[in-house]
Coordinates of C-alpha atoms and ligand atoms in Angstrom, one line a residue:
M1 CA 7.9 -8.0 7.5
A2 CA 4.2 -8.2 6.7
N3 CA 3.1 -5.2 8.1
D4 CA 6.2 -3.1 7.3
S5 CA 5.7 -1.2 4.2
S6 CA 8.2 1.5 4.5
F7 CA 11.1 -0.4 3.4
L8 CA 9.4 -1.6 0.3
F9 CA 9.8 1.8 -1.3
A10 CA 12.9 2.7 0.4
G11 CA 14.9 5.2 -1.6
I12 CA 12.0 6.6 -3.5
R13 CA 9.5 9.0 -3.2
F14 CA 5.8 7.6 -3.6
D15 CA 3.9 10.1 -5.4
K16 CA 0.3 8.9 -5.5
K17 CA -0.7 11.7 -7.9
F18 CA 2.0 11.1 -10.4
G19 CA 2.4 14.7 -10.9
T20 CA 5.7 15.3 -10.0
D21 CA 7.4 12.7 -12.0
I22 CA 6.4 14.1 -15.2
A23 CA 6.2 17.8 -14.2
R24 CA 9.7 18.7 -15.2
F25 CA 9.1 17.4 -18.7
Q26 CA 5.8 19.2 -18.8
K27 CA 7.7 22.4 -18.4
K28 CA 9.9 22.0 -21.2
D29 CA 7.4 20.3 -23.5
T30 CA 5.0 22.3 -25.4
D31 CA 4.8 19.9 -28.3
N32 CA 4.2 16.3 -27.5
S33 CA 6.1 15.1 -30.4
L34 CA 9.0 12.6 -29.5
A35 CA 11.0 13.6 -32.3
K36 CA 11.2 17.2 -31.2
I37 CA 11.9 15.9 -27.6
Q38 CA 14.5 13.5 -29.0
S39 CA 16.1 16.3 -30.9
V40 CA 16.3 18.4 -27.5
I41 CA 18.0 15.5 -25.9
E42 CA 20.5 15.1 -28.8
D43 CA 21.1 18.9 -28.6
E44 CA 21.7 18.5 -24.9
E45 CA 23.9 15.7 -25.8
N46 CA 25.8 17.7 -28.3
K47 CA 26.1 20.5 -26.0
E48 CA 27.5 18.2 -23.3
T49 CA 29.9 16.7 -25.5
I50 CA 31.1 20.1 -26.5
E51 CA 31.2 21.3 -22.9
A52 CA 33.1 18.1 -22.1
V53 CA 35.6 18.7 -25.0
S54 CA 36.2 22.5 -23.9
A55 CA 36.4 21.3 -20.4
K56 CA 39.0 18.8 -21.3
K57 CA 40.9 21.4 -23.3
R58 CA 40.6 24.0 -20.3
K59 CA 42.0 21.3 -18.3
R60 CA 44.8 20.5 -20.6
K61 CA 45.6 24.2 -20.9
K62 CA 45.6 24.5 -17.2
T63 CA 47.9 21.7 -17.0
S64 CA 50.1 23.3 -19.7
S65 CA 50.0 26.7 -18.3
A66 CA 51.2 25.2 -14.9
V67 CA 54.4 24.1 -16.7
D68 CA 54.6 27.4 -18.7
G69 CA 58.1 28.3 -19.2
F70 CA 59.4 24.8 -18.8
S71 CA 58.0 23.0 -21.8
V72 CA 54.9 24.2 -23.8
F73 CA 54.6 20.7 -25.2
R74 CA 55.0 18.9 -22.0
S75 CA 52.9 15.8 -22.4
S76 CA 50.7 14.2 -19.8
T77 CA 53.4 11.4 -19.5
S78 CA 55.2 13.6 -17.3
K79 CA 52.4 12.9 -14.7
S80 CA 52.9 9.9 -12.5
N81 CA 50.9 6.8 -13.6
K82 CA 48.9 6.9 -10.6
E83 CA 47.7 10.3 -11.2
V84 CA 46.7 9.5 -14.8
K85 CA 44.8 6.5 -13.6
V86 CA 42.9 8.5 -11.0
D87 CA 42.1 11.0 -13.7
D88 CA 40.9 8.3 -16.3
N89 CA 38.7 6.8 -13.5
E90 CA 37.2 10.1 -12.7
D91 CA 36.6 10.7 -16.3
E92 CA 35.0 7.3 -16.9
S93 CA 32.8 7.6 -13.8
I94 CA 31.5 11.0 -15.0
R95 CA 31.0 9.7 -18.4
L96 CA 29.0 6.7 -16.9
K97 CA 26.9 8.8 -14.8
K98 CA 26.0 11.3 -17.6
E99 CA 25.0 8.3 -19.8
Q100 CA 22.9 7.0 -16.9
N101 CA 21.2 10.4 -16.5
K102 CA 20.7 10.6 -20.2
Q103 CA 19.0 7.2 -20.3
L104 CA 16.8 8.1 -17.3
E105 CA 15.7 11.2 -19.2
R106 CA 15.0 9.1 -22.3
D107 CA 12.9 6.7 -20.4
A108 CA 11.0 9.3 -18.7
I109 CA 10.3 10.8 -21.9
F110 CA 9.3 7.5 -23.6
R111 CA 6.9 6.5 -20.6
K112 CA 5.4 10.2 -20.9
N113 CA 4.5 9.5 -24.6
H114 CA 3.0 6.2 -23.7
N115 CA 1.2 7.5 -20.7
I116 CA 3.0 5.2 -18.3
H117 CA 3.8 6.2 -14.8
V118 CA 6.0 4.2 -12.6
S119 CA 7.1 4.3 -8.9
G120 CA 9.8 2.2 -7.3
Y121 CA 13.6 1.9 -7.1
N122 CA 15.6 1.5 -10.3
V123 CA 12.6 0.8 -12.7
P124 CA 13.9 -0.8 -15.9
S125 CA 13.4 0.9 -19.2
A126 CA 10.2 0.4 -21.1
L127 CA 10.1 -1.8 -24.1
Q128 CA 10.4 0.2 -27.5
S129 CA 9.2 -2.9 -29.4
F130 CA 8.6 -6.6 -29.0
D131 CA 12.0 -7.1 -30.9
E132 CA 13.6 -5.8 -27.6
L133 CA 12.4 -8.9 -26.0
N134 CA 15.0 -10.8 -28.0
T135 CA 17.9 -8.2 -28.0
R136 CA 17.4 -7.2 -24.1
Y137 CA 16.1 -10.6 -22.8
K138 CA 16.9 -13.3 -25.4
C139 CA 13.3 -14.2 -25.9
P140 CA 12.9 -17.7 -27.3
S141 CA 11.8 -17.9 -31.0
Y142 CA 8.5 -19.8 -30.4
L143 CA 7.1 -17.0 -28.3
L144 CA 8.3 -14.2 -30.8
R145 CA 6.6 -16.6 -33.5
N146 CA 3.3 -16.7 -31.5
L147 CA 3.2 -12.9 -30.9
A148 CA 3.4 -12.3 -34.7
E149 CA 1.0 -15.0 -35.4
L150 CA -1.4 -13.5 -32.9
G151 CA -1.0 -10.2 -34.9
F152 CA 0.7 -8.3 -31.9
R153 CA 2.8 -5.9 -33.7
E154 CA 3.6 -3.4 -30.9
P155 CA 3.3 -3.9 -27.3
T156 CA 0.7 -2.1 -25.4
P157 CA 1.9 0.5 -22.7
I158 CA 1.1 -1.9 -20.0
Q159 CA 3.2 -4.6 -21.7
R160 CA 6.0 -2.0 -22.5
Q161 CA 6.5 -1.5 -18.8
A162 CA 5.4 -4.4 -16.8
I163 CA 7.2 -7.0 -19.0
P164 CA 10.7 -5.7 -18.2
V165 CA 9.9 -5.2 -14.7
L166 CA 8.9 -8.8 -14.3
L167 CA 11.7 -10.1 -16.4
Q168 CA 14.1 -8.3 -14.2
D169 CA 12.7 -10.3 -11.2
R170 CA 10.9 -7.5 -9.6
E171 CA 7.6 -7.7 -8.1
C172 CA 4.8 -5.4 -9.6
F173 CA 1.4 -4.1 -9.1
A174 CA -0.1 -2.7 -12.0
C175 CA -3.2 -0.7 -13.1
A176 CA -4.1 -0.3 -16.9
P177 CA -7.4 0.4 -18.8
T178 CA -9.8 -2.5 -19.7
G179 CA -8.8 -4.2 -22.8
S180 CA -5.3 -3.0 -22.7
G181 CA -3.5 -6.2 -22.9
K182 CA -2.7 -7.0 -19.2
T183 CA -2.9 -10.9 -19.8
L184 CA 0.1 -10.8 -22.2
A185 CA 1.9 -8.5 -19.8
F186 CA 2.2 -11.2 -17.1
V187 CA 2.0 -14.2 -19.2
C188 CA 4.8 -13.5 -21.6
P189 CA 7.5 -12.7 -18.9
M190 CA 6.2 -15.9 -16.9
L191 CA 6.9 -18.2 -20.0
M192 CA 10.1 -16.5 -20.5
K193 CA 11.3 -17.0 -17.1
L194 CA 10.1 -20.7 -16.8
K195 CA 12.3 -21.2 -20.0
A196 CA 10.9 -24.7 -20.6
H197 CA 9.1 -27.5 -19.0
A198 CA 10.7 -28.8 -16.0
K199 CA 9.7 -31.2 -13.3
G200 CA 9.2 -30.3 -9.7
G201 CA 5.8 -29.3 -8.4
V202 CA 3.7 -26.2 -9.3
R203 CA 6.2 -23.6 -10.9
A204 CA 3.8 -20.5 -11.6
V205 CA 0.1 -19.8 -10.4
I206 CA -2.4 -17.4 -12.0
I207 CA -5.5 -16.7 -9.9
C208 CA -8.5 -15.4 -11.5
H209 CA -11.8 -14.6 -9.8
S210 CA -14.2 -16.5 -12.0
R211 CA -14.2 -19.7 -13.9
E212 CA -14.9 -18.0 -17.2
L213 CA -11.9 -15.8 -16.7
S214 CA -9.7 -18.8 -15.6
G215 CA -10.6 -20.6 -18.8
Q216 CA -9.9 -17.6 -21.0
T217 CA -6.6 -16.9 -19.3
Y218 CA -5.8 -20.9 -19.7
R219 CA -6.6 -20.6 -23.4
E220 CA -4.4 -17.3 -23.8
C221 CA -1.4 -19.1 -22.1
K222 CA -1.7 -22.0 -24.4
K223 CA -1.8 -19.9 -27.4
L224 CA 1.4 -18.1 -26.3
A225 CA 3.3 -21.3 -25.2
K226 CA 2.5 -23.0 -28.7
G227 CA 5.4 -24.9 -29.9
E228 CA 7.1 -25.3 -26.3
K229 CA 6.2 -28.2 -24.5
F230 CA 5.0 -26.5 -21.1
R231 CA 2.5 -28.3 -18.9
I232 CA -0.3 -25.7 -18.5
K233 CA -3.1 -26.8 -16.3
L234 CA -6.6 -25.4 -15.5
M235 CA -8.0 -26.4 -12.1
T236 CA -11.4 -27.6 -13.2
K237 CA -13.9 -29.4 -10.9
S238 CA -12.8 -32.8 -12.5
L239 CA -9.0 -32.1 -12.0
L240 CA -9.8 -31.0 -8.4
R241 CA -11.7 -34.2 -7.9
N242 CA -9.4 -36.7 -9.6
A243 CA -5.8 -35.6 -9.7
D244 CA -3.3 -37.2 -7.3
F245 CA -1.8 -34.0 -5.8
S246 CA 0.8 -35.7 -4.1
K247 CA 2.5 -36.2 -7.4
F248 CA 1.2 -33.1 -9.3
S249 CA 3.6 -31.2 -11.3
C250 CA 2.9 -28.3 -13.8
D251 CA 4.5 -25.4 -15.2
V252 CA 1.6 -23.1 -15.0
L253 CA -1.7 -23.7 -13.0
I254 CA -4.6 -21.2 -13.5
S255 CA -7.4 -21.5 -11.0
T256 CA -10.1 -19.5 -9.1
P257 CA -9.3 -19.0 -5.5
L258 CA -11.8 -21.4 -4.2
R259 CA -10.7 -24.3 -6.3
L260 CA -7.0 -23.8 -5.5
R261 CA -7.8 -23.4 -1.7
L262 CA -9.7 -26.6 -1.8
A263 CA -6.8 -28.3 -3.4
I264 CA -4.5 -26.9 -0.6
K265 CA -6.7 -27.8 2.3
K266 CA -8.1 -31.2 1.2
K267 CA -5.6 -32.5 -1.5
K268 CA -2.6 -30.9 0.1
V269 CA -1.3 -29.6 -3.3
D270 CA 2.2 -28.3 -2.7
L271 CA 2.7 -24.7 -3.5
S272 CA 6.1 -24.3 -1.9
R273 CA 8.0 -24.3 -5.2
V274 CA 5.9 -21.5 -6.9
E275 CA 8.2 -19.1 -8.7
Y276 CA 5.5 -16.8 -10.1
L277 CA 2.2 -15.8 -8.6
V278 CA -0.1 -13.5 -10.5
L279 CA -3.3 -12.1 -9.0
D280 CA -5.4 -11.0 -12.1
E281 CA -8.3 -8.7 -11.1
S282 CA -6.3 -8.1 -8.0
D283 CA -8.9 -5.6 -6.3
K284 CA -11.7 -8.2 -6.8
L285 CA -9.5 -10.9 -5.2
F286 CA -8.8 -8.7 -2.1
E287 CA -12.5 -8.1 -1.6
P288 CA -13.8 -9.5 1.8
G289 CA -15.5 -12.6 0.1
L290 CA -12.4 -13.8 -1.4
F291 CA -9.7 -12.4 0.8
T292 CA -9.6 -15.4 3.1
Q293 CA -8.9 -17.8 0.2
I294 CA -6.3 -15.5 -1.4
D295 CA -4.7 -15.1 1.9
S296 CA -4.2 -18.9 2.3
I297 CA -3.0 -19.4 -1.3
I298 CA -0.6 -16.5 -0.6
K299 CA 0.8 -18.1 2.6
A300 CA 1.0 -21.5 0.8
C301 CA 3.5 -20.2 -1.9
T302 CA 6.4 -20.2 0.7
N303 CA 9.3 -20.0 -2.0
P304 CA 11.5 -17.1 -0.6
S305 CA 12.3 -16.0 -4.2
I306 CA 8.9 -15.9 -5.4
I307 CA 7.9 -13.2 -7.8
R308 CA 4.3 -11.8 -7.3
S309 CA 2.3 -9.5 -9.4
L310 CA -1.1 -7.9 -9.1
F311 CA -3.0 -6.4 -12.3
S312 CA -6.2 -4.8 -12.6
A313 CA -7.9 -1.9 -14.4
T314 CA -8.9 -0.7 -11.0
L315 CA -6.5 -0.2 -8.0
P316 CA -8.4 1.2 -5.0
D317 CA -6.0 2.5 -2.2
F318 CA -6.7 -0.7 0.1
V319 CA -5.1 -2.9 -2.6
E320 CA -2.2 -0.7 -2.9
D321 CA -1.8 -1.0 0.9
R322 CA -2.1 -4.9 0.7
A323 CA 0.4 -4.9 -2.2
R324 CA 2.9 -2.9 -0.2
E325 CA 2.4 -5.1 2.9
L326 CA 2.9 -8.1 0.6
M327 CA 5.7 -7.3 -1.8
H328 CA 9.4 -6.6 -1.6
D329 CA 10.8 -3.8 -3.7
A330 CA 7.7 -3.6 -5.9
V331 CA 7.3 -1.5 -8.8
R332 CA 4.0 0.3 -9.3
V333 CA 2.9 0.8 -12.9
I334 CA 0.0 2.9 -13.8
V335 CA -1.2 3.4 -17.4
G336 CA -3.3 6.5 -17.9
R337 CA -5.0 7.5 -14.7
K338 CA -5.8 5.0 -11.9
N339 CA -9.5 3.9 -11.8
M340 CA -10.3 5.4 -15.2
A341 CA -12.9 4.1 -17.9
S342 CA -11.4 3.2 -21.3
E343 CA -11.1 6.5 -23.5
T344 CA -12.3 4.4 -26.7
I345 CA -15.8 3.9 -25.4
K346 CA -18.7 6.5 -26.2
Q347 CA -20.6 6.6 -23.0
K348 CA -24.3 7.7 -22.5
L349 CA -26.8 8.1 -19.5
V350 CA -30.5 7.4 -20.2
F351 CA -33.3 8.3 -17.9
T352 CA -35.9 5.8 -18.1
G353 CA -38.0 6.9 -15.1
S354 CA -39.0 3.5 -13.9
E355 CA -38.4 -0.1 -14.3
E356 CA -41.2 -0.3 -16.9
G357 CA -39.5 2.5 -18.8
K358 CA -36.2 0.4 -18.9
L359 CA -38.0 -2.3 -20.9
I360 CA -39.8 0.2 -23.1
A361 CA -36.4 1.9 -23.9
I362 CA -34.7 -1.4 -24.7
R363 CA -37.4 -2.8 -26.9
Q364 CA -37.7 0.5 -28.8
S365 CA -33.9 0.7 -29.3
F366 CA -33.8 -2.8 -30.5
A367 CA -36.5 -2.3 -32.9
E368 CA -35.0 0.8 -34.3
S369 CA -31.5 -0.5 -34.5
L370 CA -29.9 -3.5 -33.2
N371 CA -26.2 -3.6 -33.8
P372 CA -24.9 -6.9 -32.2
P373 CA -23.2 -8.1 -30.3
V374 CA -24.7 -6.3 -27.3
L375 CA -24.0 -7.0 -23.5
I376 CA -26.7 -6.3 -21.1
F377 CA -25.8 -6.1 -17.5
V378 CA -28.4 -6.4 -14.5
Q379 CA -27.8 -6.4 -10.8
S380 CA -29.0 -10.1 -10.0
K381 CA -29.5 -13.4 -11.4
E382 CA -33.1 -13.3 -10.4
R383 CA -33.4 -10.0 -12.8
A384 CA -31.3 -11.7 -15.4
K385 CA -33.9 -14.5 -15.7
E386 CA -36.7 -12.1 -15.6
L387 CA -35.3 -9.9 -18.5
Y388 CA -34.4 -13.0 -20.5
G389 CA -38.0 -14.1 -20.0
E390 CA -39.1 -10.9 -21.6
L391 CA -36.5 -10.6 -24.5
A392 CA -36.4 -14.4 -25.4
F393 CA -39.5 -14.1 -27.4
D394 CA -39.0 -10.9 -29.1
N395 CA -37.3 -12.4 -32.2
I396 CA -33.9 -11.5 -30.9
R397 CA -31.2 -14.1 -30.5
V398 CA -30.7 -13.7 -26.9
D399 CA -29.1 -15.6 -24.2
V400 CA -28.4 -15.2 -20.4
I401 CA -25.6 -16.0 -18.0
H402 CA -25.4 -16.1 -14.3
S403 CA -24.2 -18.1 -11.5
D404 CA -27.3 -20.3 -11.2
L405 CA -26.3 -22.1 -14.5
S406 CA -24.3 -25.1 -14.7
Q407 CA -20.6 -24.8 -15.9
D408 CA -21.6 -26.2 -19.3
E409 CA -24.4 -23.9 -19.6
R410 CA -22.2 -20.9 -18.7
E411 CA -19.6 -22.0 -21.1
N412 CA -22.1 -22.5 -24.0
A413 CA -23.5 -19.0 -23.3
V414 CA -20.1 -17.4 -23.6
D415 CA -19.1 -19.6 -26.7
N416 CA -22.3 -18.7 -28.5
F417 CA -21.9 -15.1 -27.9
R418 CA -18.3 -15.2 -29.0
A419 CA -19.3 -17.1 -32.1
G420 CA -21.9 -14.7 -32.9
K421 CA -24.9 -17.1 -32.6
T422 CA -26.1 -15.0 -29.8
W423 CA -26.7 -11.3 -30.5
V424 CA -27.6 -10.1 -27.0
L425 CA -26.2 -11.6 -23.8
I426 CA -27.9 -10.6 -20.6
A427 CA -25.5 -11.2 -17.7
T428 CA -24.9 -10.4 -14.2
D429 CA -21.4 -9.0 -13.0
V430 CA -20.1 -12.6 -13.4
V431 CA -18.8 -11.7 -16.7
A432 CA -18.2 -8.1 -16.0
R433 CA -14.4 -8.5 -15.3
G434 CA -11.6 -9.8 -17.5
M435 CA -13.9 -11.4 -20.2
D436 CA -12.4 -10.5 -23.7
F437 CA -15.5 -10.6 -26.0
K438 CA -13.9 -9.2 -29.3
G439 CA -15.9 -6.5 -31.0
I440 CA -18.7 -5.9 -28.6
N441 CA -20.5 -2.8 -29.9
C442 CA -22.7 -1.8 -26.9
V443 CA -22.8 -2.5 -23.3
I444 CA -26.1 -1.6 -21.6
N445 CA -26.2 -1.0 -18.0
Y446 CA -30.0 -2.0 -17.6
D447 CA -29.4 -1.9 -13.9
F448 CA -27.2 0.9 -12.6
P449 CA -23.8 -0.4 -11.5
D450 CA -23.2 -0.8 -7.8
S451 CA -19.6 0.8 -7.8
A452 CA -17.3 2.9 -9.8
S453 CA -15.3 -0.2 -10.4
A454 CA -18.4 -2.3 -11.6
Y455 CA -18.9 0.7 -14.0
I456 CA -15.3 0.8 -15.4
H457 CA -15.2 -3.2 -15.7
R458 CA -18.8 -3.6 -17.2
I459 CA -18.5 -1.0 -20.1
G460 CA -14.8 -2.3 -20.5
R461 CA -16.2 -5.3 -22.2
S462 CA -16.5 -3.2 -25.4
G463 CA -13.9 -0.7 -26.9
R464 CA -11.0 -3.5 -26.3
A465 CA -7.5 -3.4 -27.9
G466 CA -8.0 0.1 -29.2
R467 CA -11.3 -0.6 -30.8
S468 CA -14.2 1.9 -30.3
G469 CA -17.3 0.8 -28.3
E470 CA -20.5 2.3 -26.8
A471 CA -21.8 2.2 -23.3
I472 CA -25.5 3.1 -22.3
T473 CA -26.6 3.3 -18.6
F474 CA -30.1 3.5 -17.7
Y475 CA -30.9 5.3 -14.5
T476 CA -34.2 5.8 -12.6
E477 CA -35.1 8.1 -9.6
E478 CA -33.4 5.5 -7.3
D479 CA -30.0 5.9 -8.9
I480 CA -30.0 9.7 -9.0
P481 CA -27.9 10.0 -5.9
F482 CA -25.1 8.0 -7.6
L483 CA -25.4 9.8 -11.0
R484 CA -22.7 12.3 -10.2
N485 CA -20.1 9.3 -9.7
V486 CA -20.8 7.9 -13.2
A487 CA -20.7 11.5 -14.8
N488 CA -17.3 12.0 -13.1
L489 CA -16.0 8.8 -14.5
M490 CA -17.4 9.8 -17.9
A491 CA -16.0 13.2 -17.9
S492 CA -12.5 12.0 -16.9
S493 CA -12.5 9.6 -19.7
G494 CA -13.2 12.4 -22.2
C495 CA -17.0 11.9 -22.8
E496 CA -19.1 15.1 -22.8
V497 CA -21.3 15.4 -19.8
P498 CA -23.8 18.2 -19.1
S499 CA -22.6 20.3 -16.3
W500 CA -25.8 19.9 -14.1
L501 CA -24.6 16.2 -13.8
T502 CA -21.2 17.0 -12.3
E503 CA -22.8 19.7 -10.0
L504 CA -25.1 17.2 -8.4
Q505 CA -24.6 16.5 -4.6
K506 CA -21.4 14.1 -3.9
K507 CA -22.4 10.8 -2.4
K508 CA -20.2 8.0 -1.4
W509 CA -20.7 5.1 -3.6
K510 CA -21.5 2.0 -1.3
K511 CA -22.8 -1.1 -3.1
H512 CA -25.8 0.5 -4.7
R513 CA -28.2 -2.4 -5.2
P514 CA -31.8 -1.0 -4.5
N515 CA -34.7 -3.3 -4.3
R516 CA -36.3 -2.7 -7.8
D517 CA -39.6 -3.5 -9.1
S518 CA -39.7 -6.9 -11.0
I519 CA -38.8 -6.6 -14.9
S520 CA -41.3 -9.3 -15.6
T521 CA -44.4 -8.4 -17.2
K522 CA -45.9 -11.9 -17.1
P523 CA -48.4 -13.2 -14.7
V524 CA -46.7 -15.3 -11.9
V525 CA -47.9 -18.6 -13.0
E526 CA -46.6 -18.1 -16.7
K527 CA -43.2 -16.8 -15.3
E528 CA -42.6 -20.1 -13.3
N529 CA -43.4 -22.2 -16.5
S530 CA -41.1 -20.0 -18.7
T531 CA -38.2 -22.1 -20.0
K532 CA -35.0 -21.3 -22.0
P533 CA -35.6 -21.9 -25.5
D534 CA -32.7 -23.6 -27.6
L535 CA -30.7 -21.1 -29.6
Ligands
ATP601 N1 0.2 -5.9 -28.3 C1 -1.0 -6.3 -28.6 N2 -1.6 -5.7 -29.8 C2 -2.7 -5.9 -30.3 N3 -3.7 -6.7 -29.5 C3 -3.5 -7.0 -28.2 C4 -1.9 -6.8 -27.7 N4 -1.9 -7.5 -26.5 C5 -3.2 -7.9 -26.3 N5 -4.1 -7.7 -27.2 C6 -5.4 -8.1 -27.3 O1 -6.2 -7.1 -26.6 C7 -7.3 -7.7 -26.1 C8 -7.4 -7.3 -24.6 O2 -6.5 -8.0 -23.9 P1 -6.7 -8.6 -22.3 O3 -7.8 -9.3 -22.3 O4 -5.3 -9.1 -21.9 O5 -7.0 -7.0 -21.7 P2 -7.0 -6.6 -20.1 O6 -6.1 -5.5 -20.1 O7 -6.6 -7.8 -19.4 O8 -8.5 -6.3 -19.9 P3 -9.5 -6.3 -18.7 O9 -8.9 -5.3 -17.6 O10 -10.9 -6.2 -19.2 O11 -9.1 -7.8 -18.2 C9 -7.2 -9.2 -26.3 O12 -8.1 -9.6 -27.4 C10 -5.7 -9.4 -26.8 O13 -5.7 -10.5 -27.7

């Protein structure tokens, strides 16, 4: 089964470019207004009703004319009961078919208005509102209350479509822009399906690529589950070390791949009863470094009725292939276009000439106007330390996060930045994905990102949940071969890009991490002694 993908989408046409599934509406639709489209449907409905009535009249006329001269008022009772039954059944099935077609049309128009594209057999209608969670799926009141308390009034497009898909026990792989609410899109149906706490091993698993994201997802789950006694666990170092996994039981377990794999191998955690498995940031999880761990987790989840889902803001073809190998009868949900930067972010490219130029540019820009919070990305932990060493004494509340720090230090760095105690956070790609720092005003790519997905995820730390944001990308001579790739991403998300940029030569973007000159301007001895000041 693993390698036979064709049956997964049996009965559907898999349109990678999504052009055809909306084309027929584009033909009719010159004005995007839903009201207008709906009135067209209603007109169509009226027309169909009128046609159906006249057809019935014609039919009746035909029946009566057939008996003309015998009795003009001859009623249908003159037909045998069997004939009447066949007629009624036919009418009923025509009516049902028409109703189904109308619903499909309404669904397609609704999706088009919310920029949702789906592929898959029999995809459930998207949610019109959170109220439908109750009317269609009997959503428990604690969850509706929590949604309201969190201020979530309307579902986001990914939530509108992915929630009903998962609630109808369909596997799903989904791609939606950064900051568009994917976490709720998988946590909400998971809690609804689990219903209440139950004993019996691990019931649901969410895998996140980093400890920071696992912690954040854990907190989001807790917020959504408030008021219901679920056992939600985060696989921390101490849990991994101290738990008796032979008796381990929880409703939702959130973990990084490495920790869960260790728990499977060394502690024999039992995942055979897992009913829901979510791979968040799935393209990252399927990268070579993590794939073996993910593979062993997937294999350990042996429950035949498991529902698996994959979510990310970037969905490369190799992940789609994996998803099709892995999943049964899956629904593919794409919001907007695949692999696109969020449209709410104003993006800029700045030529700095050299490494020195970058430092001058950043100092100048902070001196002119520093509008915190600002997140700065560099390509390695060494460079993060160096830049921190430069900015730490510039009278700016700056901190740094990278993988050499202890877990506590990493958590403190994130918490202080979230709380506004830190204005500028220097980071490696360790926080480029998934992290929800509310209200980041600006992301600076101090070092050019090494791939399209790195660019999309890094800048996606700003402009979240419909807010606006800004992203500035520094480039030097070394980055010019890859400039066009960023320019294309900028253009496709609606930013103005000078034409010379998009006319540059095309170059395949393969992990671009050149050896850059040191950021540090301090002599070596002083550099070694520089410590991190308290915030
Ligand atoms: N329906 C909603 N209405 C308003 N805000 C929402 C809604 N759903 C989620 N949010 C908020 O949107 C923000 C982004 O959500 P989330 O972190 O789930 O995004 P994401 O799509 O997973 O992003 P990324 O791709 O970067 O991981 C969060 O602050 C979350 O609380």
